[in-house]
Short mmCIF file of C-alpha atoms and ligand atoms in Angstrom, two decimals:
data_model
loop_
_atom_site.label_atom_id
_atom_site.label_comp_id
_atom_site.label_asym_id
_atom_site.label_seq_id
_atom_site.Cartn_x
_atom_site.Cartn_y
_atom_site.Cartn_z
CA MET A 185 26.30 -19.78 21.18
CA SER A 186 22.69 -20.38 22.86
CA ASN A 187 19.69 -21.75 20.94
CA LYS A 188 17.95 -18.53 20.72
CA PRO A 189 16.61 -17.79 17.18
CA LYS A 190 18.87 -15.97 15.11
CA ILE A 191 17.51 -12.76 13.31
CA LEU A 192 18.70 -9.79 11.66
CA VAL A 193 17.20 -6.31 12.67
CA SER A 194 17.77 -4.02 9.90
CA ARG A 195 17.32 -0.72 11.71
CA LEU A 196 18.04 0.62 15.35
CA LEU A 197 14.87 0.29 17.17
CA PRO A 198 13.57 2.11 20.45
CA GLN A 199 15.75 1.03 23.50
CA ALA A 200 12.97 -0.92 25.08
CA VAL A 201 12.88 -2.97 22.14
CA GLU A 202 16.51 -3.36 21.54
CA GLN A 203 16.36 -4.83 25.03
CA ARG A 204 13.92 -7.28 24.35
CA ILE A 205 15.60 -8.55 21.13
CA ALA A 206 18.96 -8.75 23.15
CA ASN A 207 17.02 -10.94 25.78
CA SER A 208 15.34 -13.22 23.35
CA TYR A 209 17.54 -13.55 20.32
CA ASN A 210 20.85 -14.05 18.90
CA ALA A 211 20.61 -10.62 16.62
CA VAL A 212 22.71 -9.19 14.27
CA SER A 213 21.80 -5.59 14.85
CA ASN A 214 22.36 -2.24 13.34
CA LEU A 215 22.80 -0.24 16.46
CA GLU A 216 24.70 2.45 14.36
CA ASP A 217 21.40 2.64 12.11
CA LEU A 218 23.75 2.44 8.95
CA VAL A 219 21.96 2.17 5.59
CA LEU A 220 22.13 -1.70 4.70
CA THR A 221 21.56 -2.31 1.00
CA SER A 222 19.63 -5.42 -0.13
CA SER A 223 23.21 -7.18 -0.76
CA ASP A 224 24.39 -6.36 2.80
CA ILE A 225 21.24 -7.79 4.38
CA ILE A 226 21.55 -10.96 2.07
CA GLU A 227 25.10 -11.30 2.94
CA LYS A 228 24.27 -10.59 6.98
CA ALA A 229 21.52 -13.37 6.79
CA HIS A 230 23.63 -16.29 6.19
CA GLY A 231 22.80 -18.86 8.92
CA LEU A 232 19.96 -16.66 10.40
CA ASP A 233 16.34 -17.84 10.91
CA GLY A 234 14.52 -14.26 10.36
CA LEU A 235 14.54 -10.76 9.49
CA LEU A 236 13.28 -7.88 11.47
CA VAL A 237 12.97 -5.17 8.72
CA SER A 238 11.19 -1.82 8.41
CA ALA A 239 9.37 0.00 5.52
CA THR A 240 12.96 1.36 4.49
CA GLU A 241 14.11 -2.18 3.14
CA ARG A 242 12.69 -3.38 0.06
CA CYS A 243 12.05 -6.99 -0.16
CA ASP A 244 10.99 -7.72 -3.55
CA ALA A 245 11.07 -10.86 -5.34
CA ALA A 246 14.73 -10.75 -6.23
CA PHE A 247 15.64 -10.01 -2.81
CA ILE A 248 13.50 -12.69 -1.58
CA SER A 249 14.84 -15.36 -4.07
CA ALA A 250 18.47 -14.52 -3.04
CA LEU A 251 17.76 -14.77 0.79
CA PRO A 252 19.48 -18.09 2.23
CA SER A 253 16.83 -20.88 2.84
CA SER A 254 17.07 -20.64 6.59
CA ILE A 255 15.36 -17.50 6.41
CA LYS A 256 11.53 -18.42 7.37
CA ILE A 257 9.94 -15.19 8.70
CA ILE A 258 10.16 -11.67 8.05
CA ALA A 259 8.59 -9.36 10.39
CA THR A 260 8.18 -5.65 9.34
CA PHE A 261 8.17 -2.85 11.77
CA SER A 262 5.26 -1.23 10.06
CA VAL A 263 1.69 -1.65 9.07
CA GLY A 264 2.19 -1.22 5.57
CA TYR A 265 3.73 -4.12 3.79
CA ASP A 266 4.00 -2.79 0.10
CA HIS A 267 7.67 -3.07 0.36
CA ILE A 268 7.44 -6.77 0.60
CA ASP A 269 6.65 -9.04 -2.39
CA LEU A 270 4.10 -11.23 -0.28
CA GLN A 271 3.45 -13.85 -3.07
CA ALA A 272 7.42 -14.13 -3.61
CA ALA A 273 7.55 -14.80 0.09
CA LYS A 274 5.14 -17.33 0.39
CA SER A 275 6.50 -19.19 -2.68
CA ALA A 276 9.99 -19.03 -0.57
CA GLY A 277 7.97 -20.67 2.46
CA ILE A 278 8.54 -17.28 4.24
CA VAL A 279 5.90 -15.89 6.67
CA VAL A 280 5.30 -12.19 6.74
CA THR A 281 3.99 -10.13 9.56
CA ASN A 282 3.15 -6.57 10.08
CA THR A 283 2.20 -4.19 13.12
CA PRO A 284 -1.36 -3.26 12.75
CA ASP A 285 -3.46 -1.43 15.25
CA ILE A 286 -1.10 0.16 17.31
CA LEU A 287 -0.14 3.25 15.06
CA THR A 288 -3.77 4.16 14.18
CA ASP A 289 -4.25 6.76 16.48
CA ALA A 290 -0.75 8.43 15.95
CA THR A 291 -1.24 8.31 12.23
CA ALA A 292 -4.87 9.66 12.41
CA ASP A 293 -3.67 12.72 14.68
CA ILE A 294 -1.15 13.49 11.68
CA ALA A 295 -3.83 13.32 9.09
CA ILE A 296 -5.67 15.95 11.24
CA LEU A 297 -2.53 18.16 11.58
CA LEU A 298 -2.21 17.82 7.86
CA MET A 299 -5.56 18.82 7.00
CA LEU A 300 -5.33 22.08 9.49
CA GLY A 301 -2.09 22.84 8.20
CA ALA A 302 -2.72 22.68 4.51
CA ALA A 303 -6.29 24.33 5.03
CA ARG A 304 -5.29 27.02 7.45
CA GLY A 305 -1.74 28.08 6.21
CA ALA A 306 0.61 26.49 8.52
CA TYR A 307 3.44 26.37 6.08
CA TRP A 308 2.98 30.00 4.78
CA GLY A 309 1.73 31.57 8.01
CA GLU A 310 5.01 30.11 9.55
CA GLN A 311 7.19 31.38 6.98
CA MET A 312 5.54 34.81 7.09
CA VAL A 313 6.52 35.12 10.81
CA ARG A 314 9.89 33.58 10.78
CA ASN A 315 11.09 35.44 7.59
CA GLN A 316 9.57 38.79 9.00
CA LYS A 317 7.14 39.00 6.17
CA TRP A 318 4.31 39.80 8.53
CA GLN A 319 4.08 43.49 8.23
CA ARG A 320 0.65 44.00 9.91
CA TRP A 321 -2.75 42.05 10.39
CA ALA A 322 -5.01 42.48 7.48
CA PRO A 323 -8.94 41.61 7.24
CA THR A 324 -8.69 40.22 3.73
CA HIS A 325 -5.44 38.44 3.48
CA PRO A 326 -3.90 35.95 3.74
CA LEU A 327 -6.78 33.44 4.24
CA GLY A 328 -7.01 29.74 4.63
CA ILE A 329 -9.97 27.38 4.06
CA ASP A 330 -12.58 26.50 6.57
CA ILE A 331 -12.55 22.83 7.69
CA THR A 332 -15.60 23.28 10.16
CA GLY A 333 -18.65 22.03 8.27
CA ALA A 334 -16.89 20.56 5.27
CA THR A 335 -17.11 17.40 3.77
CA LEU A 336 -14.27 15.04 4.13
CA GLY A 337 -13.89 11.95 1.78
CA ILE A 338 -12.00 9.15 3.11
CA LEU A 339 -10.27 6.86 0.54
CA GLY A 340 -9.89 3.71 2.22
CA MET A 341 -12.05 3.36 5.68
CA GLY A 342 -10.01 0.73 7.40
CA ARG A 343 -8.79 1.39 11.00
CA ILE A 344 -6.82 4.58 10.16
CA GLY A 345 -9.50 5.95 8.01
CA GLN A 346 -12.06 5.39 10.70
CA ALA A 347 -9.90 7.04 13.29
CA VAL A 348 -9.52 10.14 10.92
CA ALA A 349 -13.41 10.13 10.53
CA ASP A 350 -13.84 10.02 14.43
CA ARG A 351 -11.46 13.17 14.89
CA ALA A 352 -12.91 15.07 11.98
CA LYS A 353 -16.55 14.61 13.49
CA ALA A 354 -14.96 17.06 16.25
CA PHE A 355 -14.89 19.75 13.39
CA LYS A 356 -18.54 19.06 12.36
CA MET A 357 -17.17 17.58 9.22
CA ASP A 358 -19.53 15.27 6.72
CA ILE A 359 -18.14 12.14 6.35
CA ASN A 360 -18.14 10.11 2.95
CA TYR A 361 -15.88 6.85 2.47
CA PHE A 362 -14.94 5.10 -0.54
CA LYS A 363 -14.68 1.30 -0.28
CA ARG A 364 -15.26 -2.02 -1.88
CA THR A 365 -17.58 -3.03 0.70
CA LYS A 366 -20.00 -1.23 2.97
CA LEU A 367 -19.21 -1.14 6.60
CA ASP A 368 -21.36 -2.03 9.57
CA ALA A 369 -23.49 0.83 10.46
CA THR A 370 -21.90 0.97 13.92
CA ILE A 371 -18.50 1.28 12.21
CA GLU A 372 -19.71 3.71 9.73
CA ASN A 373 -20.87 6.05 12.55
CA GLY A 374 -22.93 8.27 10.27
CA ALA A 375 -20.45 8.25 7.55
CA ALA A 376 -22.02 7.86 3.77
CA PHE A 377 -20.68 4.69 1.85
CA PHE A 378 -19.59 5.26 -1.86
CA ASP A 379 -18.45 2.13 -4.00
CA ASP A 380 -18.28 4.25 -7.03
CA LEU A 381 -15.17 6.53 -7.14
CA ASP A 382 -16.66 8.74 -9.97
CA ALA A 383 -19.49 9.51 -7.72
CA PHE A 384 -17.45 9.94 -4.29
CA LEU A 385 -14.88 12.25 -5.60
CA PRO A 386 -17.02 15.25 -6.55
CA THR A 387 -18.29 15.33 -2.81
CA CYS A 388 -14.76 15.49 -1.36
CA GLN A 389 -13.85 19.14 -0.42
CA PHE A 390 -11.32 17.36 1.73
CA LEU A 391 -9.71 13.89 0.67
CA SER A 392 -7.75 12.04 3.14
CA ILE A 393 -6.05 9.12 1.37
CA ASN A 394 -5.97 6.23 3.90
CA CYS A 395 -5.90 3.02 1.99
CA ALA A 396 -3.00 0.79 1.34
CA SER A 397 -0.67 0.89 -1.41
CA THR A 398 -1.88 -1.91 -3.81
CA GLU A 399 -1.82 -2.64 -7.78
CA GLN A 400 -5.44 -1.12 -7.50
CA THR A 401 -4.48 2.04 -5.70
CA ARG A 402 -1.10 2.89 -6.91
CA GLY A 403 -1.29 6.13 -9.19
CA LEU A 404 -5.19 6.45 -8.02
CA ILE A 405 -4.78 10.16 -7.68
CA ASN A 406 -3.95 11.30 -11.00
CA LYS A 407 -5.18 13.97 -13.44
CA ALA A 408 -8.45 12.20 -14.39
CA THR A 409 -9.22 11.61 -10.61
CA ILE A 410 -8.03 15.21 -9.69
CA GLU A 411 -10.13 16.55 -12.14
CA ASN A 412 -13.24 14.93 -10.60
CA LEU A 413 -12.76 16.35 -7.36
CA PRO A 414 -14.37 20.02 -6.63
CA ASP A 415 -12.53 23.12 -7.44
CA GLY A 416 -10.36 24.10 -4.43
CA ALA A 417 -10.29 20.83 -2.80
CA VAL A 418 -7.60 19.78 -0.29
CA ILE A 419 -5.59 16.58 -0.32
CA ILE A 420 -4.24 15.02 2.62
CA ASN A 421 -1.95 11.87 2.27
CA THR A 422 -0.76 9.61 5.28
CA ALA A 423 -0.74 6.47 3.34
CA ARG A 424 1.82 5.78 0.78
CA GLY A 425 3.33 8.35 -1.77
CA ASP A 426 2.69 6.19 -4.59
CA ILE A 427 -1.00 6.54 -4.68
CA VAL A 428 -0.63 10.03 -6.18
CA ASN A 429 0.98 10.90 -9.36
CA ASP A 430 3.28 13.77 -8.42
CA ASP A 431 3.42 15.37 -11.90
CA ASP A 432 -0.67 15.65 -11.87
CA LEU A 433 -0.96 16.78 -8.14
CA ILE A 434 1.68 19.44 -8.82
CA GLU A 435 0.05 20.82 -11.88
CA ALA A 436 -3.27 20.81 -9.89
CA LEU A 437 -1.56 22.75 -6.86
CA GLN A 438 0.10 25.28 -9.32
CA SER A 439 -3.17 25.74 -11.14
CA GLY A 440 -5.25 26.22 -8.05
CA LYS A 441 -7.54 23.31 -9.04
CA ILE A 442 -6.26 21.76 -5.77
CA ALA A 443 -6.08 24.63 -3.06
CA ALA A 444 -3.70 22.95 -0.92
CA ALA A 445 -2.30 19.64 -0.01
CA GLY A 446 -0.97 17.82 3.15
CA LEU A 447 1.54 15.50 2.78
CA ASP A 448 3.41 12.94 5.31
CA VAL A 449 4.26 10.43 2.51
CA PHE A 450 5.91 10.72 -1.02
CA ASN A 451 7.16 8.81 -3.96
CA ASN A 452 10.67 7.91 -3.51
CA GLU A 453 11.13 9.04 0.19
CA PRO A 454 13.26 10.88 1.08
CA ASP A 455 14.16 12.19 -2.34
CA ILE A 456 10.91 13.59 -3.06
CA ASP A 457 9.76 15.38 -6.17
CA PRO A 458 11.65 18.72 -5.49
CA ARG A 459 8.96 20.74 -6.76
CA TYR A 460 6.75 20.32 -3.68
CA ARG A 461 9.52 22.26 -1.72
CA SER A 462 8.80 25.63 -3.40
CA LEU A 463 5.12 25.34 -3.54
CA ASN A 464 3.57 27.65 -0.99
CA ASN A 465 0.28 25.76 -0.74
CA VAL A 466 1.47 22.47 0.39
CA PHE A 467 2.27 21.56 4.15
CA LEU A 468 4.84 18.71 4.41
CA LEU A 469 6.07 16.23 6.90
CA PRO A 470 8.82 13.69 6.53
CA HIS A 471 6.60 10.39 7.21
CA LEU A 472 5.79 11.30 11.02
CA GLY A 473 2.60 9.28 11.11
CA SER A 474 3.86 6.59 13.67
CA ALA A 475 6.36 9.08 14.89
CA THR A 476 5.79 8.98 18.66
CA PRO A 477 7.90 7.01 21.54
CA ASN A 478 4.99 5.06 22.77
CA THR A 479 3.80 3.90 19.35
CA ARG A 480 7.25 3.23 18.05
CA ILE A 481 7.87 0.97 21.09
CA ALA A 482 4.35 -0.49 20.56
CA MET A 483 5.29 -1.34 17.06
CA GLY A 484 8.58 -3.09 17.88
CA MET A 485 6.87 -5.10 20.58
CA ARG A 486 4.10 -6.11 18.08
CA ALA A 487 6.88 -7.27 15.75
CA LEU A 488 8.64 -9.01 18.47
CA ASP A 489 5.38 -10.79 19.75
CA ASN A 490 4.90 -11.96 16.10
CA LEU A 491 8.45 -13.31 15.97
CA ASP A 492 8.33 -14.81 19.39
CA ALA A 493 4.98 -16.91 18.33
CA PHE A 494 6.57 -17.84 15.17
CA PHE A 495 9.97 -19.54 16.72
CA SER A 496 7.44 -21.00 19.64
CA GLY A 497 5.63 -23.02 16.68
CA VAL A 498 2.31 -20.97 17.10
CA THR A 499 1.00 -19.07 14.01
CA PRO A 500 1.87 -14.97 14.61
CA LYS A 501 -1.22 -12.76 15.02
CA ASP A 502 -0.12 -10.61 12.26
CA VAL A 503 0.49 -12.92 9.28
CA VAL A 504 -0.18 -10.97 5.83
CA ASN A 505 0.66 -13.61 3.42
CA LYS A 506 -1.53 -16.56 4.51
C1 DGY B 833 3.90 2.11 8.51
O1 DGY B 833 3.89 1.47 9.44
O2 DGY B 833 3.52 1.50 7.60
C2 DGY B 833 4.19 3.67 8.49
O3 DGY B 833 4.01 4.29 7.26
C3 DGY B 833 5.90 3.70 9.04
O4 DGY B 833 6.54 3.03 7.85
#
Protein backbone atom coordinates (compact mmCIF):
# COMPACT_ATOMS: atom_id res chain seq x y z
CA MET A 1 0.00 0.00 0.00
CA SER A 2 1.52 3.38 -1.01
CA ASN A 3 1.37 6.28 1.40
CA LYS A 4 -1.00 8.29 -0.76
CA PRO A 5 -3.87 9.79 1.27
CA LYS A 6 -6.92 7.55 1.49
CA ILE A 7 -10.24 9.04 0.49
CA LEU A 8 -13.76 7.92 -0.26
CA VAL A 9 -15.33 9.36 -3.41
CA SER A 10 -19.08 9.10 -3.04
CA ARG A 11 -20.14 9.57 -6.69
CA LEU A 12 -18.77 8.76 -10.12
CA LEU A 13 -16.97 11.92 -11.29
CA PRO A 14 -15.89 12.99 -14.81
CA GLN A 15 -13.20 10.78 -16.27
CA ALA A 16 -10.39 13.35 -16.05
CA VAL A 17 -11.22 13.84 -12.38
CA GLU A 18 -11.32 10.10 -11.68
CA GLN A 19 -7.95 9.80 -13.42
CA ARG A 20 -6.40 12.44 -11.20
CA ILE A 21 -7.89 10.73 -8.14
CA ALA A 22 -6.38 7.41 -9.23
CA ASN A 23 -2.98 9.09 -9.68
CA SER A 24 -2.88 10.89 -6.35
CA TYR A 25 -5.01 8.93 -3.89
CA ASN A 26 -5.81 5.51 -2.59
CA ALA A 27 -9.47 5.92 -3.29
CA VAL A 28 -12.57 3.96 -2.39
CA SER A 29 -14.46 4.99 -5.52
CA ASN A 30 -18.02 4.50 -6.64
CA LEU A 31 -17.44 3.87 -10.33
CA GLU A 32 -20.89 2.33 -10.74
CA ASP A 33 -22.41 5.42 -9.16
CA LEU A 34 -24.48 3.32 -6.75
CA VAL A 35 -26.66 5.10 -4.21
CA LEU A 36 -24.64 5.10 -0.98
CA THR A 37 -26.53 5.59 2.28
CA SER A 38 -24.98 7.41 5.21
CA SER A 39 -24.29 4.04 6.85
CA ASP A 40 -22.57 2.78 3.69
CA ILE A 41 -20.29 5.81 3.69
CA ILE A 42 -19.55 5.54 7.41
CA GLU A 43 -18.69 1.87 7.01
CA LYS A 44 -16.44 2.46 3.99
CA ALA A 45 -14.75 5.43 5.69
CA HIS A 46 -12.94 3.30 8.28
CA GLY A 47 -9.20 3.81 7.97
CA LEU A 48 -9.62 6.65 5.46
CA ASP A 49 -8.37 10.25 5.75
CA GLY A 50 -11.02 12.22 3.88
CA LEU A 51 -14.29 12.23 1.96
CA LEU A 52 -15.06 13.68 -1.45
CA VAL A 53 -18.85 13.99 -1.46
CA SER A 54 -21.45 15.82 -3.53
CA ALA A 55 -24.65 17.67 -2.70
CA THR A 56 -26.55 14.35 -2.81
CA GLU A 57 -24.89 13.13 0.39
CA ARG A 58 -26.35 14.54 3.57
CA CYS A 59 -23.61 15.10 6.13
CA ASP A 60 -25.62 16.10 9.19
CA ALA A 61 -24.44 16.13 12.79
CA ALA A 62 -25.37 12.46 13.36
CA PHE A 63 -23.44 11.40 10.24
CA ILE A 64 -20.40 13.45 11.21
CA SER A 65 -20.34 12.14 14.77
CA ALA A 66 -20.46 8.56 13.42
CA LEU A 67 -17.48 9.06 11.10
CA PRO A 68 -14.19 7.45 12.13
CA SER A 69 -11.83 9.92 13.78
CA SER A 70 -9.32 9.39 10.95
CA ILE A 71 -11.51 11.53 8.64
CA LYS A 72 -10.07 15.03 8.69
CA ILE A 73 -11.55 16.66 5.59
CA ILE A 74 -14.83 16.63 3.68
CA ALA A 75 -14.44 18.17 0.24
CA THR A 76 -17.77 18.69 -1.47
CA PHE A 77 -18.15 18.67 -5.25
CA SER A 78 -20.55 21.64 -5.11
CA VAL A 79 -20.59 25.32 -4.36
CA GLY A 80 -23.52 24.80 -1.97
CA TYR A 81 -22.72 23.26 1.41
CA ASP A 82 -26.14 23.31 3.05
CA HIS A 83 -26.00 19.49 3.07
CA ILE A 84 -23.11 19.60 5.55
CA ASP A 85 -23.37 20.59 9.21
CA LEU A 86 -20.39 22.93 9.27
CA GLN A 87 -20.43 23.43 13.02
CA ALA A 88 -20.55 19.70 13.72
CA ALA A 89 -17.65 19.20 11.31
CA LYS A 90 -15.66 21.94 12.98
CA SER A 91 -16.26 20.49 16.43
CA ALA A 92 -15.09 17.11 15.12
CA GLY A 93 -11.91 18.75 13.76
CA ILE A 94 -13.00 18.17 10.14
CA VAL A 95 -12.21 20.80 7.50
CA VAL A 96 -14.97 21.34 4.90
CA THR A 97 -14.28 22.76 1.44
CA ASN A 98 -16.52 23.61 -1.54
CA THR A 99 -16.06 24.53 -5.23
CA PRO A 100 -16.95 28.21 -5.72
CA ASP A 101 -16.48 30.42 -8.82
CA ILE A 102 -16.22 27.83 -11.55
CA LEU A 103 -19.93 27.08 -11.84
CA THR A 104 -21.02 30.71 -11.75
CA ASP A 105 -21.44 31.14 -15.51
CA ALA A 106 -23.10 27.79 -16.15
CA THR A 107 -25.61 28.42 -13.35
CA ALA A 108 -26.34 31.99 -14.48
CA ASP A 109 -26.95 30.67 -18.00
CA ILE A 110 -29.55 28.27 -16.61
CA ALA A 111 -31.21 31.11 -14.68
CA ILE A 112 -31.67 32.99 -17.96
CA LEU A 113 -32.97 29.85 -19.65
CA LEU A 114 -35.51 29.44 -16.83
CA MET A 115 -36.51 33.07 -17.01
CA LEU A 116 -37.13 32.94 -20.74
CA GLY A 117 -38.63 29.47 -20.54
CA ALA A 118 -41.09 30.43 -17.81
CA ALA A 119 -42.00 33.82 -19.27
CA ARG A 120 -42.33 32.84 -22.91
CA GLY A 121 -44.01 29.47 -22.47
CA ALA A 122 -41.20 27.05 -23.31
CA TYR A 123 -43.07 24.24 -21.59
CA TRP A 124 -46.61 24.82 -22.87
CA GLY A 125 -45.38 25.89 -26.30
CA GLU A 126 -43.36 22.74 -26.70
CA GLN A 127 -46.26 20.63 -25.49
CA MET A 128 -48.48 22.18 -28.17
CA VAL A 129 -46.05 21.25 -30.89
CA ARG A 130 -45.20 17.76 -29.64
CA ASN A 131 -48.80 16.84 -28.82
CA GLN A 132 -50.21 18.20 -32.06
CA LYS A 133 -52.27 20.78 -30.19
CA TRP A 134 -50.99 23.59 -32.44
CA GLN A 135 -53.81 24.09 -34.87
CA ARG A 136 -52.95 27.43 -36.40
CA TRP A 137 -51.02 30.55 -35.50
CA ALA A 138 -53.24 33.12 -33.74
CA PRO A 139 -52.64 36.83 -33.08
CA THR A 140 -54.20 36.71 -29.62
CA HIS A 141 -53.14 33.46 -28.02
CA PRO A 142 -51.21 31.87 -26.52
CA LEU A 143 -49.08 34.72 -25.21
CA GLY A 144 -46.13 34.90 -22.88
CA ILE A 145 -44.67 37.67 -20.75
CA ASP A 146 -42.18 40.34 -21.86
CA ILE A 147 -38.72 40.13 -20.38
CA THR A 148 -37.20 43.05 -22.23
CA GLY A 149 -37.31 46.19 -20.12
CA ALA A 150 -38.85 44.46 -17.08
CA THR A 151 -37.46 44.74 -13.56
CA LEU A 152 -35.47 41.81 -12.27
CA GLY A 153 -34.99 41.43 -8.54
CA ILE A 154 -32.05 39.33 -7.47
CA LEU A 155 -32.31 37.74 -4.07
CA GLY A 156 -28.70 37.25 -3.00
CA MET A 157 -26.27 39.19 -5.15
CA GLY A 158 -23.23 36.95 -4.78
CA ARG A 159 -21.18 35.63 -7.69
CA ILE A 160 -24.08 33.87 -9.39
CA GLY A 161 -26.53 36.72 -8.78
CA GLN A 162 -24.06 39.16 -10.32
CA ALA A 163 -23.61 36.93 -13.36
CA VAL A 164 -27.41 36.73 -13.78
CA ALA A 165 -27.55 40.55 -13.58
CA ASP A 166 -24.86 40.87 -16.28
CA ARG A 167 -26.82 38.64 -18.62
CA ALA A 168 -30.15 40.31 -17.84
CA LYS A 169 -28.72 43.65 -18.97
CA ALA A 170 -28.66 42.27 -22.51
CA PHE A 171 -32.47 42.20 -22.17
CA LYS A 172 -32.45 45.82 -21.02
CA MET A 173 -33.79 44.74 -17.63
CA ASP A 174 -33.61 47.06 -14.62
CA ILE A 175 -31.83 45.25 -11.83
CA ASN A 176 -32.64 45.52 -8.13
CA TYR A 177 -30.94 43.37 -5.55
CA PHE A 178 -31.61 42.39 -1.96
CA LYS A 179 -28.60 41.83 0.25
CA ARG A 180 -27.61 42.61 3.79
CA THR A 181 -24.73 44.86 2.72
CA LYS A 182 -24.40 47.17 -0.26
CA LEU A 183 -21.91 46.13 -2.91
CA ASP A 184 -19.19 48.33 -4.32
CA ALA A 185 -20.54 50.54 -7.11
CA THR A 186 -18.23 48.79 -9.61
CA ILE A 187 -19.77 45.42 -8.73
CA GLU A 188 -23.30 46.84 -8.54
CA ASN A 189 -22.86 48.06 -12.08
CA GLY A 190 -26.05 50.14 -12.00
CA ALA A 191 -28.17 47.71 -9.96
CA ALA A 192 -30.24 49.24 -7.14
CA PHE A 193 -29.56 48.03 -3.59
CA PHE A 194 -32.32 47.06 -1.13
CA ASP A 195 -31.68 45.89 2.42
CA ASP A 196 -35.40 45.87 3.21
CA LEU A 197 -37.16 42.80 1.80
CA ASP A 198 -40.59 44.43 2.16
CA ALA A 199 -39.50 47.33 -0.04
CA PHE A 200 -37.63 45.09 -2.50
CA LEU A 201 -40.28 42.48 -3.32
CA PRO A 202 -42.96 44.80 -4.78
CA THR A 203 -40.38 45.96 -7.37
CA CYS A 204 -39.71 42.44 -8.72
CA GLN A 205 -41.62 41.62 -11.89
CA PHE A 206 -39.07 38.82 -12.11
CA LEU A 207 -37.49 37.40 -8.96
CA SER A 208 -34.33 35.34 -9.33
CA ILE A 209 -33.39 33.37 -6.23
CA ASN A 210 -29.62 33.24 -5.97
CA CYS A 211 -28.95 33.14 -2.23
CA ALA A 212 -27.53 30.22 -0.28
CA SER A 213 -29.83 28.01 1.76
CA THR A 214 -29.30 29.06 5.36
CA GLU A 215 -31.36 29.30 8.53
CA GLN A 216 -32.32 32.82 7.43
CA THR A 217 -33.37 31.94 3.87
CA ARG A 218 -35.09 28.56 4.27
CA GLY A 219 -38.78 29.08 3.52
CA LEU A 220 -38.20 32.76 2.73
CA ILE A 221 -40.40 32.59 -0.36
CA ASN A 222 -43.72 31.88 1.31
CA LYS A 223 -47.31 33.08 1.38
CA ALA A 224 -46.44 36.47 2.88
CA THR A 225 -43.44 37.24 0.68
CA ILE A 226 -45.23 36.01 -2.46
CA GLU A 227 -48.17 38.26 -1.58
CA ASN A 228 -45.74 41.18 -1.53
CA LEU A 229 -44.59 40.55 -5.14
CA PRO A 230 -46.40 42.33 -7.97
CA ASP A 231 -49.40 40.45 -9.39
CA GLY A 232 -48.25 38.29 -12.28
CA ALA A 233 -44.60 38.13 -11.15
CA VAL A 234 -42.30 35.35 -12.37
CA ILE A 235 -40.08 33.41 -9.95
CA ILE A 236 -36.82 31.73 -10.95
CA ASN A 237 -34.92 29.40 -8.63
CA THR A 238 -31.44 28.10 -9.37
CA ALA A 239 -30.28 28.16 -5.73
CA ARG A 240 -31.91 25.59 -3.44
CA GLY A 241 -35.45 24.22 -3.29
CA ASP A 242 -35.88 24.76 0.43
CA ILE A 243 -35.82 28.54 0.04
CA VAL A 244 -39.33 28.17 -1.38
CA ASN A 245 -42.43 26.93 0.44
CA ASP A 246 -43.95 24.60 -2.17
CA ASP A 247 -47.54 24.81 -0.87
CA ASP A 248 -47.47 28.60 -1.08
CA LEU A 249 -45.79 28.81 -4.49
CA ILE A 250 -48.11 26.19 -6.00
CA GLU A 251 -51.17 27.99 -4.65
CA ALA A 252 -49.90 31.26 -6.14
CA LEU A 253 -49.20 29.58 -9.50
CA GLN A 254 -52.70 28.11 -9.48
CA SER A 255 -54.36 31.42 -8.65
CA GLY A 256 -52.27 33.40 -11.16
CA LYS A 257 -50.78 35.63 -8.45
CA ILE A 258 -47.49 34.25 -9.77
CA ALA A 259 -47.79 34.05 -13.53
CA ALA A 260 -44.99 31.54 -14.06
CA ALA A 261 -42.00 29.92 -12.42
CA GLY A 262 -38.76 28.47 -13.71
CA LEU A 263 -37.32 25.94 -11.29
CA ASP A 264 -34.05 24.03 -11.44
CA VAL A 265 -33.98 23.09 -7.74
CA PHE A 266 -36.63 21.61 -5.48
CA ASN A 267 -37.41 20.46 -2.01
CA ASN A 268 -36.68 16.76 -1.67
CA GLU A 269 -35.07 16.27 -5.09
CA PRO A 270 -35.72 14.20 -7.13
CA ASP A 271 -39.06 13.37 -5.45
CA ILE A 272 -40.45 16.83 -6.01
CA ASP A 273 -43.93 17.94 -5.07
CA PRO A 274 -45.93 16.14 -7.80
CA ARG A 275 -48.27 19.11 -8.25
CA TYR A 276 -45.51 20.93 -10.12
CA ARG A 277 -45.67 18.31 -12.86
CA SER A 278 -49.23 19.15 -13.78
CA LEU A 279 -48.91 22.93 -13.75
CA ASN A 280 -48.77 24.46 -17.21
CA ASN A 281 -47.12 27.68 -16.09
CA VAL A 282 -43.90 26.18 -14.74
CA PHE A 283 -40.74 25.36 -16.64
CA LEU A 284 -38.86 22.62 -14.80
CA LEU A 285 -35.30 21.35 -15.03
CA PRO A 286 -33.59 18.57 -13.03
CA HIS A 287 -30.90 20.59 -11.18
CA LEU A 288 -28.83 21.33 -14.29
CA GLY A 289 -27.17 24.56 -13.07
CA SER A 290 -23.63 23.23 -13.26
CA ALA A 291 -24.31 20.50 -15.81
CA THR A 292 -21.75 21.05 -18.56
CA PRO A 293 -18.67 18.87 -19.06
CA ASN A 294 -16.19 21.72 -18.55
CA THR A 295 -17.93 22.93 -15.42
CA ARG A 296 -18.18 19.49 -13.87
CA ILE A 297 -14.51 18.77 -14.63
CA ALA A 298 -13.52 22.14 -13.15
CA MET A 299 -15.58 21.38 -10.02
CA GLY A 300 -13.79 18.05 -9.59
CA MET A 301 -10.39 19.63 -10.13
CA ARG A 302 -11.19 22.36 -7.61
CA ALA A 303 -12.28 19.76 -5.03
CA LEU A 304 -9.01 17.90 -5.64
CA ASP A 305 -6.95 21.11 -5.37
CA ASN A 306 -8.47 21.51 -1.93
CA LEU A 307 -7.73 17.91 -0.95
CA ASP A 308 -4.18 18.11 -2.33
CA ALA A 309 -3.50 21.30 -0.38
CA PHE A 310 -4.90 19.81 2.81
CA PHE A 311 -2.86 16.62 2.57
CA SER A 312 0.31 18.56 1.82
CA GLY A 313 -0.17 20.57 5.00
CA VAL A 314 -1.42 23.79 3.37
CA THR A 315 -4.78 25.41 4.20
CA PRO A 316 -7.10 24.70 1.24
CA LYS A 317 -8.36 27.70 -0.70
CA ASP A 318 -12.05 26.98 -0.19
CA VAL A 319 -12.47 26.17 3.49
CA VAL A 320 -16.05 27.02 4.51
CA ASN A 321 -15.94 26.19 8.23
CA LYS A 322 -12.98 28.25 9.48
C1 LIG B 1 -23.86 23.20 -6.35
O1 LIG B 1 -22.68 23.10 -6.71
O2 LIG B 1 -24.17 23.59 -5.22
C2 LIG B 1 -24.89 22.78 -7.33
O3 LIG B 1 -26.16 23.09 -6.90
C3 LIG B 1 -24.76 21.30 -7.58
O4 LIG B 1 -25.04 20.64 -6.41
